Coordinates of C-alpha atoms in Angstrom, one line a residue:
M164 CA 25.1 5.8 25.8
V165 CA 22.5 3.0 26.2
S166 CA 19.8 2.7 23.5
N167 CA 16.5 4.1 24.3
P168 CA 14.0 1.0 24.7
L169 CA 11.5 2.8 22.6
A170 CA 13.9 2.7 19.7
P171 CA 13.4 0.1 16.9
S172 CA 15.8 -2.8 17.0
W173 CA 17.7 -1.6 14.0
L174 CA 18.5 1.8 15.4
T175 CA 21.6 2.3 17.4
V176 CA 22.8 5.4 19.2
P177 CA 25.2 7.3 17.0
A178 CA 28.8 7.8 18.1
D179 CA 28.3 11.3 16.6
A180 CA 24.8 12.7 16.1
N181 CA 26.2 15.2 13.8
E182 CA 27.6 12.8 11.2
L183 CA 26.1 12.7 7.7
P184 CA 26.4 9.0 6.6
A185 CA 27.6 8.8 3.0
R186 CA 25.1 6.1 1.9
V187 CA 22.1 8.2 3.1
W188 CA 23.0 11.8 2.2
P189 CA 23.6 13.4 -1.2
A190 CA 27.1 13.1 -2.5
T191 CA 28.0 16.7 -1.9
A192 CA 26.6 16.9 1.7
R193 CA 29.1 18.4 4.1
R194 CA 29.2 20.2 7.5
D195 CA 31.0 23.5 7.4
D196 CA 33.5 24.5 10.0
D197 CA 30.6 26.2 12.0
G198 CA 28.5 23.1 11.9
V199 CA 26.0 24.1 9.2
V200 CA 25.1 21.5 6.6
A201 CA 25.8 22.5 3.0
I202 CA 24.8 20.5 -0.1
G203 CA 26.1 21.4 -3.6
G204 CA 28.2 24.0 -2.0
V205 CA 25.2 25.9 -0.6
R206 CA 24.5 26.2 3.1
L207 CA 21.0 25.1 4.2
T208 CA 20.6 28.0 6.4
D209 CA 21.0 30.2 3.3
L210 CA 18.4 28.2 1.4
A211 CA 16.0 28.5 4.4
A212 CA 16.5 32.2 4.6
E213 CA 16.0 32.8 0.9
F214 CA 13.2 30.3 0.0
G215 CA 11.7 29.4 3.3
T216 CA 10.7 26.1 4.8
P217 CA 9.6 23.4 4.2
L218 CA 11.9 23.1 1.2
Y219 CA 12.9 20.3 -1.1
V220 CA 16.7 20.4 -2.0
I221 CA 18.0 18.4 -4.9
D222 CA 21.7 17.8 -5.5
E223 CA 21.9 18.2 -9.3
A224 CA 25.4 16.9 -9.7
D225 CA 24.4 13.8 -7.7
V226 CA 21.3 13.1 -9.9
R227 CA 23.4 13.4 -13.0
A228 CA 26.1 11.2 -11.7
R229 CA 23.7 8.5 -10.5
A230 CA 22.0 8.6 -14.0
S231 CA 25.3 8.3 -15.8
R232 CA 26.5 5.5 -13.4
T233 CA 23.3 3.5 -13.9
L234 CA 23.5 3.6 -17.7
A235 CA 27.2 2.7 -17.6
A236 CA 26.6 -0.3 -15.5
F237 CA 23.8 -1.7 -17.6
A238 CA 25.5 -0.8 -20.8
A239 CA 28.7 -2.6 -19.6
A240 CA 26.8 -5.6 -18.4
A241 CA 24.9 -5.8 -21.7
R242 CA 28.1 -5.6 -23.8
A243 CA 29.5 -8.6 -21.8
A244 CA 26.4 -10.5 -22.7
G245 CA 26.6 -9.6 -26.3
T246 CA 23.6 -7.3 -26.4
T247 CA 22.7 -3.6 -25.7
A248 CA 20.5 -2.0 -23.0
T249 CA 18.3 1.1 -22.6
V250 CA 17.6 2.7 -19.3
Y251 CA 14.4 4.7 -18.7
Y252 CA 14.2 7.1 -15.9
A253 CA 10.9 6.4 -14.0
G254 CA 9.4 9.8 -13.9
K255 CA 6.9 8.9 -11.2
A256 CA 9.7 9.1 -8.7
F257 CA 10.1 12.9 -9.3
L258 CA 9.7 14.7 -12.6
S259 CA 10.2 18.3 -13.5
T260 CA 11.4 19.7 -16.8
E261 CA 14.9 20.3 -15.3
V262 CA 15.2 16.8 -14.0
A263 CA 14.0 15.5 -17.4
R264 CA 16.7 17.3 -19.1
W265 CA 19.4 16.1 -16.7
V266 CA 18.5 12.5 -17.1
A267 CA 18.1 12.9 -20.9
E268 CA 21.6 14.6 -21.2
A269 CA 22.9 11.6 -19.3
G270 CA 21.6 9.4 -22.0
L271 CA 18.6 8.0 -20.3
N272 CA 15.0 7.7 -21.8
I273 CA 12.1 8.6 -19.7
D274 CA 9.1 6.5 -18.6
T275 CA 5.8 8.4 -18.0
C276 CA 2.5 7.0 -16.6
S277 CA 0.0 9.9 -17.1
A278 CA -0.8 12.6 -19.5
G279 CA 0.7 15.2 -17.1
E280 CA 4.1 13.4 -16.8
L281 CA 4.1 13.0 -20.6
A282 CA 3.4 16.8 -20.8
V283 CA 6.4 17.6 -18.6
A284 CA 8.8 15.4 -20.5
L285 CA 7.7 17.0 -23.8
A286 CA 7.9 20.5 -22.4
A287 CA 11.5 19.6 -21.4
G288 CA 12.2 19.1 -25.0
V289 CA 12.8 15.4 -24.8
D290 CA 12.3 13.5 -28.1
A291 CA 9.0 11.7 -28.0
A292 CA 10.8 8.6 -29.4
R293 CA 12.7 8.4 -26.1
L294 CA 9.6 8.3 -24.0
G295 CA 7.5 5.5 -22.7
L296 CA 3.9 5.4 -21.4
H297 CA 2.7 3.1 -18.5
G298 CA -0.5 2.8 -16.6
N299 CA -3.1 0.3 -15.8
N300 CA -6.0 2.6 -16.9
K301 CA -4.8 4.9 -19.6
S302 CA -7.6 7.1 -21.0
L303 CA -8.4 7.1 -24.6
A304 CA -7.2 10.7 -24.7
E305 CA -3.8 9.7 -23.1
I306 CA -3.4 6.9 -25.7
D307 CA -4.3 9.1 -28.5
R308 CA -1.9 11.9 -27.5
A309 CA 0.9 9.4 -26.9
V310 CA 0.4 7.9 -30.4
A311 CA 0.0 11.5 -32.0
V312 CA 3.3 12.8 -30.6
G313 CA 5.2 9.8 -31.8
L314 CA 5.9 8.2 -28.4
G315 CA 8.6 5.5 -28.5
T316 CA 6.8 2.7 -26.7
I317 CA 3.4 2.1 -25.0
V318 CA 3.2 -0.6 -22.3
I319 CA -0.1 -2.6 -22.7
D320 CA -1.4 -3.4 -19.4
S321 CA -4.8 -5.2 -20.2
E322 CA -6.5 -7.0 -23.1
Q323 CA -8.7 -4.0 -23.6
E324 CA -5.9 -1.7 -24.2
I325 CA -4.8 -3.7 -27.3
A326 CA -7.7 -2.5 -29.4
R327 CA -7.5 1.0 -28.0
V328 CA -3.9 1.6 -28.9
A329 CA -4.3 -0.2 -32.3
D330 CA -7.3 2.1 -33.2
A331 CA -5.4 5.1 -32.2
A332 CA -2.4 4.2 -34.1
A333 CA -4.4 3.3 -37.2
R334 CA -6.1 6.8 -37.0
H335 CA -2.8 8.5 -37.0
G336 CA -1.3 6.4 -39.7
R337 CA 1.3 5.0 -37.4
R338 CA 2.7 1.5 -36.4
Q339 CA 3.0 1.9 -32.7
R340 CA 5.6 0.0 -30.7
V341 CA 4.1 -1.8 -27.7
R342 CA 5.3 -4.0 -24.8
L343 CA 3.0 -6.3 -22.9
R344 CA 3.2 -6.0 -19.0
V345 CA 3.3 -9.3 -17.4
N346 CA 2.9 -10.5 -13.8
S347 CA 5.9 -12.9 -13.2
G348 CA 4.5 -14.1 -9.9
V349 CA 7.8 -13.1 -8.1
H350 CA 7.1 -11.7 -4.7
A351 CA 9.7 -9.0 -4.0
H352 CA 11.0 -8.5 -0.6
T353 CA 9.3 -5.2 0.0
H354 CA 6.3 -3.6 1.6
E355 CA 3.0 -5.2 0.5
F356 CA 2.0 -2.0 -1.2
L357 CA 5.2 -1.8 -3.2
A358 CA 5.1 -5.3 -4.7
T359 CA 3.8 -5.2 -8.1
A360 CA 4.3 -8.6 -9.7
R361 CA 1.9 -10.5 -7.5
E362 CA -1.0 -12.3 -9.1
D363 CA -3.8 -10.5 -7.0
Q364 CA -3.1 -6.8 -8.0
K365 CA -4.0 -4.3 -10.7
F366 CA -0.9 -4.3 -12.9
G367 CA -0.2 -6.5 -15.9
I368 CA -1.5 -9.9 -17.0
P369 CA -0.9 -13.5 -15.9
L370 CA 2.0 -15.4 -17.6
G371 CA -0.6 -18.0 -18.8
D372 CA -2.3 -15.3 -20.9
V373 CA 0.8 -13.9 -22.6
E374 CA 0.8 -15.9 -25.8
R375 CA -2.8 -15.4 -26.6
L376 CA -2.6 -11.8 -26.1
V377 CA 0.7 -11.4 -28.0
A378 CA -1.0 -13.2 -31.0
E379 CA -3.8 -10.6 -30.7
I380 CA -1.3 -7.8 -30.7
R381 CA 0.5 -9.2 -33.7
G382 CA -2.9 -9.4 -35.5
H383 CA -3.1 -5.6 -35.7
E384 CA -1.1 -4.0 -38.6
S385 CA -1.0 -0.8 -36.6
L386 CA 0.9 -2.4 -33.7
E387 CA 4.5 -3.5 -33.4
F388 CA 5.2 -6.0 -30.6
V389 CA 8.6 -5.4 -29.2
G390 CA 8.7 -7.6 -26.1
L391 CA 7.5 -8.4 -22.6
H392 CA 7.7 -6.0 -19.5
C393 CA 7.7 -6.8 -15.8
H394 CA 8.2 -4.8 -12.8
I395 CA 8.4 -6.8 -9.4
G396 CA 8.2 -3.9 -7.0
S397 CA 10.0 -1.0 -5.5
Q398 CA 12.7 -0.4 -2.8
I399 CA 14.2 -3.9 -3.3
F400 CA 17.5 -4.9 -1.9
G401 CA 19.4 -7.9 -3.3
V402 CA 19.4 -9.5 -6.6
G403 CA 17.4 -12.8 -6.2
G404 CA 14.0 -11.5 -7.2
F405 CA 15.2 -9.9 -10.3
G406 CA 17.0 -13.0 -11.6
E407 CA 14.0 -15.3 -10.9
S408 CA 11.5 -12.9 -12.6
A409 CA 13.8 -12.8 -15.6
S410 CA 14.0 -16.6 -15.8
R411 CA 10.2 -17.0 -15.7
L412 CA 9.7 -14.3 -18.5
L413 CA 12.3 -15.9 -20.7
E414 CA 10.3 -19.1 -20.7
V415 CA 7.5 -17.4 -22.4
H416 CA 9.8 -15.1 -24.4
A417 CA 11.4 -18.1 -26.0
R418 CA 8.0 -19.7 -27.0
L419 CA 6.9 -16.3 -28.5
L420 CA 9.9 -16.4 -30.8
A421 CA 8.2 -19.1 -32.9
G422 CA 5.5 -16.7 -34.0
G423 CA 7.6 -13.6 -34.8
P424 CA 10.5 -11.4 -33.5
V425 CA 10.7 -10.4 -29.7
P426 CA 13.6 -8.0 -29.9
E427 CA 13.4 -6.7 -26.4
L428 CA 12.9 -7.6 -22.7
N429 CA 12.0 -4.9 -20.1
L430 CA 12.7 -5.9 -16.5
G431 CA 11.5 -2.7 -14.9
G432 CA 13.2 -1.1 -11.9
G433 CA 12.6 -1.0 -8.2
F434 CA 16.2 -0.8 -7.1
G435 CA 16.4 0.3 -3.4
I436 CA 18.3 3.1 -1.7
A437 CA 19.4 3.8 1.9
Y438 CA 17.0 5.8 3.9
T439 CA 18.8 5.0 7.2
V440 CA 22.1 3.6 8.2
A441 CA 20.6 0.2 8.7
D442 CA 19.8 0.0 4.8
D443 CA 22.3 -1.8 2.7
P444 CA 21.3 -1.4 -0.9
T445 CA 22.9 -3.4 -3.6
D446 CA 25.4 -1.5 -5.7
I447 CA 24.0 -0.8 -9.3
E448 CA 27.0 -2.5 -10.9
V449 CA 26.3 -5.7 -8.9
L450 CA 22.6 -5.5 -9.9
A451 CA 23.3 -5.0 -13.5
E452 CA 26.0 -7.8 -13.7
H453 CA 23.6 -10.3 -12.0
I454 CA 20.4 -9.4 -13.8
V455 CA 22.0 -9.3 -17.3
G456 CA 24.1 -12.4 -16.5
T457 CA 21.0 -14.3 -15.6
V458 CA 19.4 -13.3 -18.8
A459 CA 22.3 -14.4 -20.9
A460 CA 22.6 -17.7 -19.0
Q461 CA 18.9 -18.4 -19.5
C462 CA 19.0 -17.5 -23.1
A463 CA 22.1 -19.8 -23.7
A464 CA 20.3 -22.6 -21.9
R465 CA 17.3 -22.2 -24.3
G466 CA 19.4 -21.7 -27.4
I467 CA 18.0 -18.3 -28.1
P468 CA 19.7 -14.8 -28.8
V469 CA 20.0 -12.4 -25.8
P470 CA 17.4 -9.6 -26.4
H471 CA 18.0 -6.0 -26.2
L472 CA 17.3 -5.2 -22.5
A473 CA 15.5 -2.2 -20.9
F474 CA 15.3 -1.1 -17.2
E475 CA 13.3 1.7 -15.5
P476 CA 15.0 3.0 -12.2
G477 CA 13.6 6.1 -10.6
R478 CA 14.1 6.1 -6.9
S479 CA 17.8 5.0 -7.2
I480 CA 18.6 7.9 -9.4
V481 CA 16.8 10.8 -7.6
G482 CA 15.9 9.6 -4.1
G483 CA 19.2 9.7 -2.4
A484 CA 20.0 13.1 -4.1
G485 CA 17.2 14.9 -2.3
V486 CA 16.8 16.4 1.2
S487 CA 13.8 18.0 2.9
L488 CA 14.5 21.0 5.1
Y489 CA 12.2 22.0 7.9
E490 CA 12.1 24.4 10.8
L491 CA 11.5 23.0 14.2
G492 CA 8.4 24.5 16.0
T493 CA 7.7 22.8 19.2
T494 CA 9.3 19.9 21.3
K495 CA 7.4 17.8 23.7
P496 CA 8.9 15.0 25.9
V497 CA 6.5 12.1 26.2
E498 CA 6.9 9.4 28.8
V499 CA 5.9 6.0 27.6
S500 CA 5.1 3.0 30.0
L501 CA 6.9 -0.3 29.2
D502 CA 6.0 -3.8 29.7
D503 CA 8.3 -4.3 32.6
E504 CA 6.4 -1.5 34.4
T505 CA 9.3 1.0 33.9
A506 CA 9.1 4.0 31.6
A507 CA 11.1 5.7 28.7
T508 CA 10.9 9.2 27.2
R509 CA 10.6 10.0 23.5
L510 CA 11.0 13.6 22.4
Y511 CA 8.4 14.7 19.9
A512 CA 9.8 17.4 17.6
S513 CA 7.2 19.1 15.4
V514 CA 8.1 20.8 12.1
D515 CA 6.4 23.1 9.7
G516 CA 5.7 20.4 7.2
G517 CA 4.6 16.8 7.5
M518 CA 2.5 14.3 5.6
S519 CA 1.6 16.8 2.9
D520 CA 5.2 17.0 1.7
N521 CA 6.2 13.4 2.8
A522 CA 3.3 10.9 2.7
R523 CA 5.5 7.8 2.8
Y524 CA 5.3 7.2 6.5
A525 CA 1.5 7.5 6.5
L526 CA 1.3 5.2 3.4
Y527 CA 3.5 2.4 4.5
Q528 CA 5.5 3.3 7.6
A529 CA 8.6 4.3 5.7
A530 CA 11.8 4.8 7.7
Y531 CA 13.8 8.0 7.5
S532 CA 16.6 9.6 9.3
V533 CA 17.2 13.2 10.5
R534 CA 20.0 15.6 11.3
L535 CA 20.3 19.0 12.9
A536 CA 21.2 21.2 10.0
S537 CA 21.7 24.6 11.3
R538 CA 24.5 23.8 13.8
A539 CA 26.5 21.1 15.3
S540 CA 26.0 20.0 18.9
A541 CA 28.0 18.0 21.4
A542 CA 24.9 17.4 23.6
E543 CA 24.0 13.7 24.4
P544 CA 21.8 12.2 21.8
V545 CA 18.1 11.7 22.6
L546 CA 15.4 9.6 20.8
V547 CA 13.2 11.8 18.7
R548 CA 10.1 11.4 16.6
I549 CA 9.8 14.1 14.0
A550 CA 6.1 15.0 13.7
G551 CA 4.3 17.2 11.1
K552 CA 1.8 19.9 11.8
H553 CA -1.3 18.2 10.3
C554 CA -4.5 17.2 12.2
E555 CA -3.6 13.5 12.2
S556 CA -1.9 11.4 14.8
G557 CA -0.2 9.5 11.9
D558 CA 1.4 12.6 10.6
I559 CA 5.0 11.5 11.1
V560 CA 8.1 12.3 9.0
V561 CA 10.6 10.4 10.9
D562 CA 9.5 7.7 13.2
A563 CA 12.8 7.2 15.2
D564 CA 16.3 8.7 15.2
Y565 CA 18.6 10.3 17.6
L566 CA 19.3 14.1 17.7
P567 CA 21.4 16.2 20.1
G568 CA 19.5 16.6 23.3
D569 CA 19.6 20.4 23.1
V570 CA 17.6 20.4 19.9
A571 CA 15.2 23.5 20.2
P572 CA 12.5 25.5 18.4
G573 CA 14.0 27.5 15.6
D574 CA 16.5 24.8 14.7
L575 CA 16.6 23.7 11.0
L576 CA 16.2 19.9 10.6
A577 CA 17.2 18.1 7.4
V578 CA 15.7 14.7 6.4
P579 CA 17.8 13.0 3.7
A580 CA 16.7 10.6 0.8
T581 CA 13.5 12.5 0.0
G582 CA 14.2 13.1 -3.7
A583 CA 11.8 10.4 -4.6
Y584 CA 8.0 10.0 -4.0
C585 CA 7.8 13.1 -1.7
W586 CA 7.1 16.0 -4.0
S587 CA 5.3 13.7 -6.4
L588 CA 3.0 12.4 -3.6
S589 CA 2.5 15.8 -2.1
S590 CA -0.9 17.3 -1.2
R591 CA -2.5 20.4 0.1
Y592 CA -3.8 18.8 3.2
N593 CA -4.9 21.3 5.8
Y594 CA -4.4 24.0 3.1
L595 CA -0.6 23.8 3.5
P596 CA 1.0 25.1 0.2
R597 CA 3.3 22.7 -1.6
P598 CA 7.0 23.5 -0.9
A599 CA 9.3 24.7 -3.6
V600 CA 12.1 22.4 -5.1
V601 CA 15.5 24.0 -5.2
A602 CA 18.4 22.5 -7.2
V603 CA 21.9 23.1 -5.9
R604 CA 25.2 22.8 -7.7
D605 CA 28.6 24.3 -7.5
G606 CA 27.7 26.8 -4.9
A607 CA 24.5 28.1 -6.6
A608 CA 20.8 27.5 -6.0
R609 CA 17.9 28.0 -8.3
V610 CA 14.1 27.1 -8.0
I611 CA 13.1 24.3 -10.4
V612 CA 9.6 23.9 -9.2
R613 CA 8.0 27.1 -7.6
G614 CA 6.5 26.7 -4.2
E615 CA 2.7 27.4 -3.7
T616 CA 1.3 30.5 -2.0
E617 CA -1.9 31.0 -0.2
E618 CA -2.9 32.9 -3.3
D619 CA -2.4 29.7 -5.3
L620 CA -4.7 27.8 -2.9
L621 CA -7.3 30.4 -3.0
S622 CA -7.2 30.6 -6.9
H623 CA -9.1 27.4 -7.2
D624 CA -11.9 28.4 -4.8
T625 CA -14.7 29.8 -6.9
G626 CA -16.2 31.5 -4.0
V627 CA -13.3 34.0 -3.7
T628 CA -14.2 37.5 -4.7
P629 CA -11.6 38.8 -7.2

């Protein structure tokens, strides 16, 4: 079949529109003999019948496996370099008490960036010493609580935070471990809004200010400086940016050793995943070997010991393990005029969710794929755009993919790779209740985050008569 001229250049007509590409879908995703997609041994039609749609589905075994594989990769690379490594799960990707327990049981620490995320991790029973706190504008209450519960490490993001953390630690009689977040100036190959190590943005401090601020941190008896921190962005493919950022940080790290110990170096996360078949993420073992190898080589060149290393992946652990399930409501073929005075047709397929459960297209035109989940079909593929039901023309879930041409109202559609930054960015726009999150494993399903109801929505409205 010839590609639709309205399709983006990277999208090709699939040989089989029923296929579930392994790099995009959760590890346990399969089509049953009758064509229904199952994840974790549970049919998506059964999930829709029991829990309704929209619905977030998380492959528990896949999350646990990705967490274990990530830790093993960095631990092995660190051993080869003569050091050790800690992996923090970046809770901002998706955090619930169950997920917190899964990653903690796999040996990961957890990074939080708000009082709410901290509360979830603590409610999961994770030892506070295994938690970190990020944020460019931590409130005094957030800092105080973090210190009071014995948080493992606080990442200082500005000069003003030094005194704030020091004062809280002194009040609680603690010596608080802190890192200093630095802008390395490395521009990650990612969307503008996802790049977080550029000079002109809200996170961290310039490299030129590091030595002065570390001296200030070391001047407080209530603070223990443990090292520098940098995060160059999110959804990054390749290894070059990470290695260059590490090299720049180690130049300053080496100078800081003259004034005292610098036992750690935290190089953040941002490792990309496949949202479509065109995406080719770097294997975690390759990333670990390259990043840690670069650190080891740079340390050897400077004659300094290799520090303990820390990393903060989130999306690469939970993103590919998640799928969003929708019911198709209406279809609408739209003819679009082309520059050569011909026309092509795109099928708009509208589902019962949208930007309230997946804001990433609206935020930065994130690409996703989609598959028919309730049946298989031999119909010729057609170009589709999966739209939501919100009152916004930009309410798009999947901008472009191919589905069987007989796709029709009532079909279930599944959008893979939605485990990260979908539930965590969700909203109640147009008063749509947030969907439930269901974990599946070994043929069983259970709710790990309860879906909202209209009663939940109205419960916040003080004008409602009891």
